[in-house]
PDB file of C-alpha atoms in Angstrom:
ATOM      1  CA  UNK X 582      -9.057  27.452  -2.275  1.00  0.00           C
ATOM      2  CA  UNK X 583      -9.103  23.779  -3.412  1.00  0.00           C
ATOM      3  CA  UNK X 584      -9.089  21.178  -0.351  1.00  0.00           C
ATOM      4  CA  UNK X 585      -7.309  18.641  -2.895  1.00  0.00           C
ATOM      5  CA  UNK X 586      -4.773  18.105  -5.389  1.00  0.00           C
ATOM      6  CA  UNK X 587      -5.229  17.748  -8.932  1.00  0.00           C
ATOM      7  CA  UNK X 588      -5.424  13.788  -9.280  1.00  0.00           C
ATOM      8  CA  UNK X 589      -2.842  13.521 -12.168  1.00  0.00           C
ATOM      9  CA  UNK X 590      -0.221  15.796 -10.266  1.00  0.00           C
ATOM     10  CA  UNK X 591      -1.051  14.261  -7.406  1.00  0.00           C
ATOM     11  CA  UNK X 592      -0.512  10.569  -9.341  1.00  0.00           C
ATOM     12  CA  UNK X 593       3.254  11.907 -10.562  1.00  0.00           C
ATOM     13  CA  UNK X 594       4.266  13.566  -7.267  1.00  0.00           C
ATOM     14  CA  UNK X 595       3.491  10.500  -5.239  1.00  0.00           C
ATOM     15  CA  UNK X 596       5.267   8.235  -8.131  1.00  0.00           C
ATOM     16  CA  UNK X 597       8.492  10.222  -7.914  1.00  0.00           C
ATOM     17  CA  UNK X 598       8.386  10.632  -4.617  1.00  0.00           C
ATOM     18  CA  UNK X 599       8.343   7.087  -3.437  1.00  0.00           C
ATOM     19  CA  UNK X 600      11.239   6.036  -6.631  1.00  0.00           C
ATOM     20  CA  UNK X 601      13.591   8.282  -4.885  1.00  0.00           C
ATOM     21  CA  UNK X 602      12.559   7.060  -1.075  1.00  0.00           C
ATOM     22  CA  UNK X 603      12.778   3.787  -2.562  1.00  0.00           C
ATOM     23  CA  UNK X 604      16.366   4.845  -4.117  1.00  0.00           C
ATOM     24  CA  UNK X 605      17.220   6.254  -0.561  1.00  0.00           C
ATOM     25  CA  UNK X 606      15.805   3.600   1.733  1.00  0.00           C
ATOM     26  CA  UNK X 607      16.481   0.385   1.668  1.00  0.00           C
ATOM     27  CA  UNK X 608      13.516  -0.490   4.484  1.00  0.00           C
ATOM     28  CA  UNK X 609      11.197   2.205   1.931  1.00  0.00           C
ATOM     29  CA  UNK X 610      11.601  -0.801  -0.730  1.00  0.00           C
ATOM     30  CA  UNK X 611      11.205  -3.470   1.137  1.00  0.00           C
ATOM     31  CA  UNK X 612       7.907  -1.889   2.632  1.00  0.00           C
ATOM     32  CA  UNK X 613       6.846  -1.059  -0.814  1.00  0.00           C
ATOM     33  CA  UNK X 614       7.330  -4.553  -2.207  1.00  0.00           C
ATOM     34  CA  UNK X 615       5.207  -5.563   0.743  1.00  0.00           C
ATOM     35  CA  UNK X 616       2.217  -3.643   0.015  1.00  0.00           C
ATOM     36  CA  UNK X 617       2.342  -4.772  -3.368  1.00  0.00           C
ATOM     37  CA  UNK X 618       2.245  -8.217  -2.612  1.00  0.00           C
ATOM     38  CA  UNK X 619      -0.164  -7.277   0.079  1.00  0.00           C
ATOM     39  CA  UNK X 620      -2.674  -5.795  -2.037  1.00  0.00           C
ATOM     40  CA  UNK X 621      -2.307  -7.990  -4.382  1.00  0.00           C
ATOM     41  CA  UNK X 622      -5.441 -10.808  -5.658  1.00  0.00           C
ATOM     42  CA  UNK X 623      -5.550 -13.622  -2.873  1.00  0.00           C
ATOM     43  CA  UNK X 624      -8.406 -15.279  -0.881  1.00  0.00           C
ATOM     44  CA  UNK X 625      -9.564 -11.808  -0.579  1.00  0.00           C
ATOM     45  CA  UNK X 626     -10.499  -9.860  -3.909  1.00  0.00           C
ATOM     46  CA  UNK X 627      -8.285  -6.811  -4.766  1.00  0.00           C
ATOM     47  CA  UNK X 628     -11.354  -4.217  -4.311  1.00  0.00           C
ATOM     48  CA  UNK X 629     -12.154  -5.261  -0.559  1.00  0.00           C
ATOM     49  CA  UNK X 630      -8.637  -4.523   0.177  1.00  0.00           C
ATOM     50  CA  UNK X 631      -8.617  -1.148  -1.483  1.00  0.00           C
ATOM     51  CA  UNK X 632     -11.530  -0.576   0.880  1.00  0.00           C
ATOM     52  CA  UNK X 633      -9.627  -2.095   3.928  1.00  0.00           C
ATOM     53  CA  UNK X 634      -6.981   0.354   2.888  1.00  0.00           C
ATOM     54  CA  UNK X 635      -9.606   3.304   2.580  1.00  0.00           C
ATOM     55  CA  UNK X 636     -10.557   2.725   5.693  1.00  0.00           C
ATOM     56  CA  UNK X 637      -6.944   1.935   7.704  1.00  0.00           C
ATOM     57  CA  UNK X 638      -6.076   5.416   5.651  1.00  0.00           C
ATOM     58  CA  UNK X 639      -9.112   7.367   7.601  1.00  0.00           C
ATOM     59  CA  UNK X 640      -8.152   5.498  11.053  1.00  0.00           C
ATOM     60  CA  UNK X 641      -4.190   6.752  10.700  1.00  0.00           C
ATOM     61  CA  UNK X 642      -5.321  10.090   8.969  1.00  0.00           C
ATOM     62  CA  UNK X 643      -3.999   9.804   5.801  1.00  0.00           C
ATOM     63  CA  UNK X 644      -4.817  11.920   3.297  1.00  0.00           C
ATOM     64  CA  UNK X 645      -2.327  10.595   0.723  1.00  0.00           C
ATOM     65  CA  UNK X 646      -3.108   6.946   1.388  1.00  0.00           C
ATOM     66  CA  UNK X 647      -6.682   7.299   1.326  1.00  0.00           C
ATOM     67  CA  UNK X 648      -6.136   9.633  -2.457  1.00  0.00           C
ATOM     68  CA  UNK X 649      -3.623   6.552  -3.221  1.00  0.00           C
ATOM     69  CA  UNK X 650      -6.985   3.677  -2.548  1.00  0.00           C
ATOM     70  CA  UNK X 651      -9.845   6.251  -4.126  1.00  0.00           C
ATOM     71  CA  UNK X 652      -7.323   5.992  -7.072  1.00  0.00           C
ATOM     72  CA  UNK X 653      -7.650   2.228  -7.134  1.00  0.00           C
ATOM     73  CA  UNK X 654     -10.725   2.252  -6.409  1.00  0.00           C
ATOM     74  CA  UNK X 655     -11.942   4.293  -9.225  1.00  0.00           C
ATOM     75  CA  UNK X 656      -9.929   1.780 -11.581  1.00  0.00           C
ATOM     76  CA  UNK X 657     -12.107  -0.800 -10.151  1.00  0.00           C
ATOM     77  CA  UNK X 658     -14.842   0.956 -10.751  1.00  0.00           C
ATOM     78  CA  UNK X 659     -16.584   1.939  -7.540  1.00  0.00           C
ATOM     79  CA  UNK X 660     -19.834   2.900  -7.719  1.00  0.00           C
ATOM     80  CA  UNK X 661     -21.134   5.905  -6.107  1.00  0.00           C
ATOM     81  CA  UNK X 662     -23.486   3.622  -3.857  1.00  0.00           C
ATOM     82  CA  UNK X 663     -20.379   1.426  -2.397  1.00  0.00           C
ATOM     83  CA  UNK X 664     -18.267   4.321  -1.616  1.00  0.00           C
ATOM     84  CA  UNK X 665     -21.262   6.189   0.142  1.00  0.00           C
ATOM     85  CA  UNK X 666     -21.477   2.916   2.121  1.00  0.00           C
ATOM     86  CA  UNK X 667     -17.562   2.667   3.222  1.00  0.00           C
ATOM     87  CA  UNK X 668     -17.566   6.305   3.920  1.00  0.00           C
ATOM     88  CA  UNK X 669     -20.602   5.622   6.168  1.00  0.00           C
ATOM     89  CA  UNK X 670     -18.623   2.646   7.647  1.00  0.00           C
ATOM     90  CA  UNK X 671     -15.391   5.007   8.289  1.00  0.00           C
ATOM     91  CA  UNK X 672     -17.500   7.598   9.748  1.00  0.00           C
ATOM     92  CA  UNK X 673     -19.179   5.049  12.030  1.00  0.00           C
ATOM     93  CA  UNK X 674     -15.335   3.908  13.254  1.00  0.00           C
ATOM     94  CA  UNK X 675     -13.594   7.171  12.866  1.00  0.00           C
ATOM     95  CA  UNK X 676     -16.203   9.906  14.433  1.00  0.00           C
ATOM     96  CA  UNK X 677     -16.506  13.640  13.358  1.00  0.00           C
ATOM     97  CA  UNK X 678     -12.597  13.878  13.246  1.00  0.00           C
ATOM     98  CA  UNK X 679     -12.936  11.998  10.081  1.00  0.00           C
ATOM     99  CA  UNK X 680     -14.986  14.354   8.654  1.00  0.00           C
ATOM    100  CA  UNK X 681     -11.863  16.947   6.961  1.00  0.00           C
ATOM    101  CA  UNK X 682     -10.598  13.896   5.233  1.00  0.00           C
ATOM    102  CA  UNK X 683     -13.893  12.457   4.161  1.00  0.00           C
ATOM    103  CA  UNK X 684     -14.702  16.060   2.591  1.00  0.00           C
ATOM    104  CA  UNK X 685     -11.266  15.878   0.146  1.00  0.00           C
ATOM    105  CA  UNK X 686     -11.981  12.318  -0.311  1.00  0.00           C
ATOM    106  CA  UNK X 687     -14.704  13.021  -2.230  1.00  0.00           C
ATOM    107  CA  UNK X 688     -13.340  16.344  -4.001  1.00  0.00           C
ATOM    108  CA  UNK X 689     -10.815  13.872  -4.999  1.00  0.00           C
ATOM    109  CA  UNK X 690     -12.824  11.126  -6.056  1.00  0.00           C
ATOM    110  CA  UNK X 691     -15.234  13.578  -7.812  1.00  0.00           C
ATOM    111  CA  UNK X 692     -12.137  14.937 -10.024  1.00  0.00           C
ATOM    112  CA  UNK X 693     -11.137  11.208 -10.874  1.00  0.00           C
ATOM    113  CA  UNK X 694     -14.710  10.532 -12.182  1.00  0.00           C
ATOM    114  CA  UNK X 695     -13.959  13.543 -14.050  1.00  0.00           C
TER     115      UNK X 695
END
């Protein structure tokens, strides 16, 4: 049984998913716009905020939001060293709990290196 979902089905799913919650939900918009802008380059580069977002993904147990910053992540090219460190980091603040999600994490990130 695979722990994760394929990363391109995954990528489409989560892409129509949030156009129709965005069609539905006015506040779903808004909230998207705002992690746009959020995530976007500022005084902080965009990569340390993909791992911020890694790591607030772990804290509130999401699975889709921490596929979601792996994906970025792996555009920005991560290297296997600096994701062993922010999953050592995450395991540090999160505990054993955070070990399910740390185990698809990097299922998932080993299918996006392909």
């Amino acid at each position: 049984m695979a722990l994760t979902p394929d990363p391109q089905e995954f990528k489409k799913s989560r892409h129509r998913g949030n156009f129709q919650l965005a069609e539905f939900s006015t506040v779903a918009k808004k909230i998207s716009e705002m992690d746009q802008k959020a995530y976007s380059a500022g005084s902080l580069e965009v990569f340390t905020k993909e791992l911020m977002g890694l790591s607030i993904s772990f804290a509130k147990d999401c699975e889709e939001c921490a596929f979601y910053h792996l994906e970025q992540l792996a555009e920005l090219q991560i290297t296997q060293e600096q994701l062993s460190e922010a999953i050592d980091l995450i395991l540090v603040g999160c505990g054993s709990v955070a070990f399910p999600l740390a185990r698809k994490s990097l299922e998932f990130f080993d299918q996006l290196k392909g």
